[in-house]
Amino acid sequence: EDKVVQSPLSLVVHEGDTVTLNCSYEVTNFRSLLWYKQEKKAPTFLFMLTSSGIEKKSGRLSSILDKKELFSILNITATQTGDSAVYLCAVELPRGGATNKLIFGTGTLLAVQP
Amino acid sequence: GAVVSQHPSRVICKSGTSVKIECRSLDFQATTMFWYRQFPKQSLMLMATSNEGSKATYEQGVEKDKFLINHASLTLSTLTVTSAHPEDSSFYICSARRMASGSVRRETQYFGPGTRLLVL
């Protein structure tokens, strides 16, 4: 069965701290791995990773994929209270001629305290 | 940007009634839309994949006669929960797949804000 596992389930830090969120996966077929940030409502897209070892960076956020060990990490440096959210990891599975699907992890709830 | 809207954002209904949820891509055309369900403290679970002009593809364990999906145009998909029961209470989120073209290098799913359904 395809699955995506995230850790930790929740995390409380203080502003300015650096955090690392983990995502491991076991899937029969892999196309890409995606990170989303979910506040109260819709998940918003952060990164899409397809190749091992290439870091993607956006401001204080960065992410990297290891396709050999089947995991990805999301780093947030100098955290701010606005970073508080659930961070979702999803793996995109190709389905032949059908539309690719996303399998989501349960997410990591990050709380950044002032 | 790529904006997806959902309506309504919240609905409370009596057991046995049907509820329709709309998902619209506002500034792009989406040949494919996806419907997810998220129970408290759980992951987003894909329910079905909706392709414009054809029948939806349902995931294993999702009743197609209970969750009716219509994708009548390139910007609108609807999910109707028929004869809703309390166990159908959940957060329903749609996403729309934007095809790669021009400055959009790769197809990406953009999520709507979700609809919280409470069945009494």
Short mmCIF file of C-alpha atoms in Angstrom, two decimals:
data_model
loop_
_atom_site.label_atom_id
_atom_site.label_comp_id
_atom_site.label_asym_id
_atom_site.label_seq_id
_atom_site.Cartn_x
_atom_site.Cartn_y
_atom_site.Cartn_z
CA GLU A 1 0.00 0.00 0.00
CA ASP A 2 1.31 3.43 -0.91
CA LYS A 3 1.96 5.61 2.12
CA VAL A 4 3.52 8.87 3.18
CA VAL A 5 4.65 9.38 6.76
CA GLN A 6 5.52 12.72 8.30
CA SER A 7 7.33 13.47 11.53
CA PRO A 8 7.07 14.94 13.99
CA LEU A 9 3.28 15.11 14.23
CA SER A 10 3.57 18.43 16.00
CA LEU A 11 6.26 20.86 17.01
CA VAL A 12 6.38 23.95 19.19
CA VAL A 13 9.29 26.38 18.77
CA HIS A 14 10.14 29.98 19.54
CA GLU A 15 10.56 32.72 17.00
CA GLY A 16 14.01 32.66 15.46
CA ASP A 17 14.46 28.91 15.82
CA THR A 18 15.24 26.66 12.88
CA VAL A 19 13.03 23.65 12.27
CA THR A 20 13.34 20.54 10.14
CA LEU A 21 10.26 18.62 9.07
CA ASN A 22 10.54 15.08 7.78
CA CYS A 23 8.65 13.13 5.16
CA SER A 24 9.28 9.52 4.22
CA TYR A 25 7.40 7.52 1.65
CA GLU A 26 6.81 4.02 0.34
CA VAL A 27 5.15 3.99 -3.05
CA THR A 28 5.02 1.66 -6.00
CA ASN A 29 5.66 4.43 -8.48
CA PHE A 30 7.04 7.92 -7.97
CA ARG A 31 6.78 11.06 -10.04
CA SER A 32 7.38 13.91 -7.60
CA LEU A 33 7.15 14.98 -3.98
CA LEU A 34 5.36 18.15 -2.98
CA TRP A 35 5.23 20.28 0.14
CA TYR A 36 2.20 22.37 1.05
CA LYS A 37 1.43 24.78 3.88
CA GLN A 38 -2.09 24.57 5.29
CA GLU A 39 -3.35 27.28 7.58
CA LYS A 40 -7.05 27.49 8.28
CA LYS A 41 -8.19 26.51 4.83
CA ALA A 42 -6.63 25.56 1.51
CA PRO A 43 -3.15 24.07 1.30
CA THR A 44 -0.82 26.44 -0.50
CA PHE A 45 1.94 25.09 -2.70
CA LEU A 46 5.53 25.40 -1.47
CA PHE A 47 7.81 23.09 -3.43
CA MET A 48 7.81 20.32 -5.99
CA LEU A 49 10.82 18.00 -5.93
CA THR A 50 11.65 15.48 -8.60
CA SER A 51 15.43 14.97 -8.44
CA SER A 52 17.59 13.77 -5.58
CA GLY A 53 20.07 16.08 -3.94
CA ILE A 54 18.95 19.34 -5.51
CA GLU A 55 17.88 21.84 -2.87
CA LYS A 56 14.93 24.05 -3.63
CA LYS A 57 14.87 27.33 -1.79
CA SER A 58 12.32 30.07 -1.28
CA GLY A 59 13.23 32.71 1.26
CA ARG A 60 13.64 31.08 4.64
CA LEU A 61 12.25 27.77 3.41
CA SER A 62 14.23 25.07 1.68
CA SER A 63 13.67 21.46 0.82
CA ILE A 64 15.61 18.53 -0.52
CA LEU A 65 14.72 15.04 -1.73
CA ASP A 66 16.60 11.77 -1.32
CA LYS A 67 15.14 9.22 -3.74
CA LYS A 68 17.50 6.49 -2.60
CA GLU A 69 16.46 6.69 1.04
CA LEU A 70 12.90 7.71 0.12
CA PHE A 71 12.57 10.85 2.17
CA SER A 72 12.47 14.60 2.02
CA ILE A 73 13.05 17.36 4.54
CA LEU A 74 11.63 20.84 4.76
CA ASN A 75 13.74 23.40 6.60
CA ILE A 76 12.51 26.70 7.94
CA THR A 77 15.11 29.08 9.32
CA ALA A 78 14.52 32.10 11.57
CA THR A 79 10.94 31.02 12.17
CA GLN A 80 8.21 33.62 12.59
CA THR A 81 4.74 33.36 14.12
CA GLY A 82 3.33 33.50 10.59
CA ASP A 83 4.98 30.17 9.86
CA SER A 84 2.55 28.48 12.26
CA ALA A 85 0.55 26.03 10.15
CA VAL A 86 0.21 22.40 9.20
CA TYR A 87 2.85 21.39 6.68
CA LEU A 88 1.74 18.66 4.33
CA CYS A 89 3.92 16.37 2.29
CA ALA A 90 2.44 14.61 -0.74
CA VAL A 91 3.81 12.15 -3.26
CA GLU A 92 2.58 12.26 -6.82
CA LEU A 93 1.95 8.85 -8.34
CA PRO A 94 1.80 8.34 -12.07
CA ARG A 95 -1.16 6.27 -13.22
CA GLY A 96 -0.32 5.38 -16.78
CA GLY A 97 -2.82 7.00 -19.09
CA ALA A 98 -4.91 8.24 -16.17
CA THR A 99 -4.41 11.44 -14.25
CA ASN A 100 -1.67 11.34 -11.64
CA LYS A 101 -2.81 11.32 -8.02
CA LEU A 102 -1.41 12.72 -4.78
CA ILE A 103 -0.98 10.71 -1.61
CA PHE A 104 -0.75 12.95 1.45
CA GLY A 105 0.90 12.46 4.80
CA THR A 106 -0.96 13.43 7.98
CA GLY A 107 1.02 16.61 8.25
CA THR A 108 3.21 18.29 10.87
CA LEU A 109 1.56 20.94 13.02
CA LEU A 110 4.07 23.71 13.64
CA ALA A 111 3.42 26.32 16.31
CA VAL A 112 5.84 29.24 16.53
CA GLN A 113 5.62 31.13 19.78
CA PRO A 114 6.66 34.78 20.06
CA GLY B 1 -1.83 33.47 -9.92
CA ALA B 2 -4.03 30.41 -9.92
CA VAL B 3 -7.15 30.76 -7.79
CA VAL B 4 -9.65 28.07 -6.96
CA SER B 5 -12.86 28.87 -5.15
CA GLN B 6 -15.36 26.66 -3.38
CA HIS B 7 -18.92 27.32 -2.41
CA PRO B 8 -20.28 27.12 0.17
CA SER B 9 -17.50 27.42 2.72
CA ARG B 10 -19.62 25.90 5.42
CA VAL B 11 -22.89 24.00 5.42
CA ILE B 12 -25.03 22.44 8.09
CA CYS B 13 -27.80 20.10 6.99
CA LYS B 14 -30.18 17.51 8.33
CA SER B 15 -29.54 13.84 7.92
CA GLY B 16 -31.04 12.53 4.67
CA THR B 17 -30.71 15.71 2.67
CA SER B 18 -28.38 16.28 -0.28
CA VAL B 19 -25.67 18.90 -0.38
CA LYS B 20 -23.98 20.32 -3.47
CA ILE B 21 -20.48 21.79 -3.32
CA GLU B 22 -19.06 23.82 -6.20
CA CYS B 23 -15.41 24.09 -7.18
CA ARG B 24 -14.33 26.75 -9.66
CA SER B 25 -10.99 27.61 -11.19
CA LEU B 26 -11.19 31.40 -11.49
CA ASP B 27 -8.30 32.35 -13.74
CA PHE B 28 -7.33 29.20 -15.59
CA GLN B 29 -8.91 26.24 -17.29
CA ALA B 30 -8.77 22.93 -15.51
CA THR B 31 -9.43 19.79 -17.48
CA THR B 32 -8.96 17.82 -14.29
CA MET B 33 -10.22 18.54 -10.80
CA PHE B 34 -9.80 16.44 -7.69
CA TRP B 35 -12.04 16.01 -4.67
CA TYR B 36 -10.51 15.28 -1.27
CA ARG B 37 -11.94 14.66 2.16
CA GLN B 38 -10.15 15.46 5.39
CA PHE B 39 -11.32 14.21 8.77
CA PRO B 40 -10.00 15.88 11.93
CA LYS B 41 -6.32 15.24 12.54
CA GLN B 42 -6.13 13.06 9.45
CA SER B 43 -4.58 13.41 6.04
CA LEU B 44 -6.30 14.63 2.91
CA MET B 45 -7.76 11.56 1.23
CA LEU B 46 -8.46 11.59 -2.49
CA MET B 47 -12.06 10.69 -3.19
CA ALA B 48 -12.29 11.05 -6.94
CA THR B 49 -10.71 12.53 -10.03
CA SER B 50 -13.02 14.57 -12.21
CA ASN B 51 -12.32 15.06 -15.90
CA GLU B 52 -14.22 17.60 -17.94
CA GLY B 53 -16.80 15.97 -20.14
CA SER B 54 -16.34 12.44 -18.86
CA LYS B 55 -17.21 10.29 -15.88
CA ALA B 56 -15.28 10.75 -12.67
CA THR B 57 -12.82 8.13 -11.46
CA TYR B 58 -13.49 7.14 -7.87
CA GLU B 59 -10.96 5.84 -5.37
CA GLN B 60 -11.46 2.49 -3.76
CA GLY B 61 -14.06 2.59 -1.01
CA VAL B 62 -15.76 5.78 -2.22
CA GLU B 63 -19.39 5.22 -3.26
CA LYS B 64 -20.00 6.83 -6.62
CA ASP B 65 -23.77 6.82 -6.13
CA LYS B 66 -23.42 8.70 -2.88
CA PHE B 67 -20.86 11.24 -4.01
CA LEU B 68 -22.01 12.47 -7.39
CA ILE B 69 -19.49 14.44 -9.38
CA ASN B 70 -20.23 16.58 -12.40
CA HIS B 71 -17.52 18.38 -14.36
CA ALA B 72 -19.58 20.25 -16.87
CA SER B 73 -17.07 22.87 -17.95
CA LEU B 74 -13.35 23.62 -17.87
CA THR B 75 -13.80 25.82 -14.82
CA LEU B 76 -16.47 24.10 -12.75
CA SER B 77 -16.84 20.79 -10.97
CA THR B 78 -19.56 19.94 -8.46
CA LEU B 79 -19.71 17.32 -5.73
CA THR B 80 -23.14 16.33 -4.46
CA VAL B 81 -23.32 14.37 -1.22
CA THR B 82 -26.60 12.53 -1.52
CA SER B 83 -28.65 11.46 1.50
CA ALA B 84 -26.02 12.82 3.82
CA HIS B 85 -25.48 11.17 7.21
CA PRO B 86 -23.55 12.36 10.28
CA GLU B 87 -20.56 10.21 9.31
CA ASP B 88 -20.27 12.26 6.11
CA SER B 89 -19.43 15.31 8.22
CA SER B 90 -15.98 16.33 7.11
CA PHE B 91 -13.88 18.96 5.38
CA TYR B 92 -14.17 18.62 1.60
CA ILE B 93 -11.44 20.21 -0.51
CA CYS B 94 -11.18 20.38 -4.25
CA SER B 95 -8.12 21.04 -6.34
CA ALA B 96 -7.72 21.97 -9.96
CA ARG B 97 -4.86 20.87 -12.14
CA ARG B 98 -3.27 23.59 -14.18
CA MET B 99 -1.58 22.33 -17.29
CA ALA B 100 2.04 23.29 -18.02
CA SER B 101 2.17 26.04 -20.64
CA GLY B 102 4.09 29.26 -21.22
CA SER B 103 5.49 30.46 -17.91
CA VAL B 104 3.92 27.56 -16.02
CA ARG B 105 6.66 25.00 -16.25
CA ARG B 106 4.91 22.05 -14.78
CA GLU B 107 1.42 21.00 -14.05
CA THR B 108 0.47 21.80 -10.49
CA GLN B 109 -2.59 21.25 -8.36
CA TYR B 110 -4.12 24.34 -6.78
CA PHE B 111 -6.45 23.86 -3.85
CA GLY B 112 -9.73 25.50 -3.01
CA PRO B 113 -10.43 26.84 0.49
CA GLY B 114 -12.53 23.83 1.41
CA THR B 115 -16.11 23.27 2.52
CA ARG B 116 -16.89 22.18 6.04
CA LEU B 117 -19.95 19.94 6.09
CA LEU B 118 -21.81 19.16 9.29
CA VAL B 119 -24.67 16.71 9.08
CA LEU B 120 -26.98 16.68 12.07
#
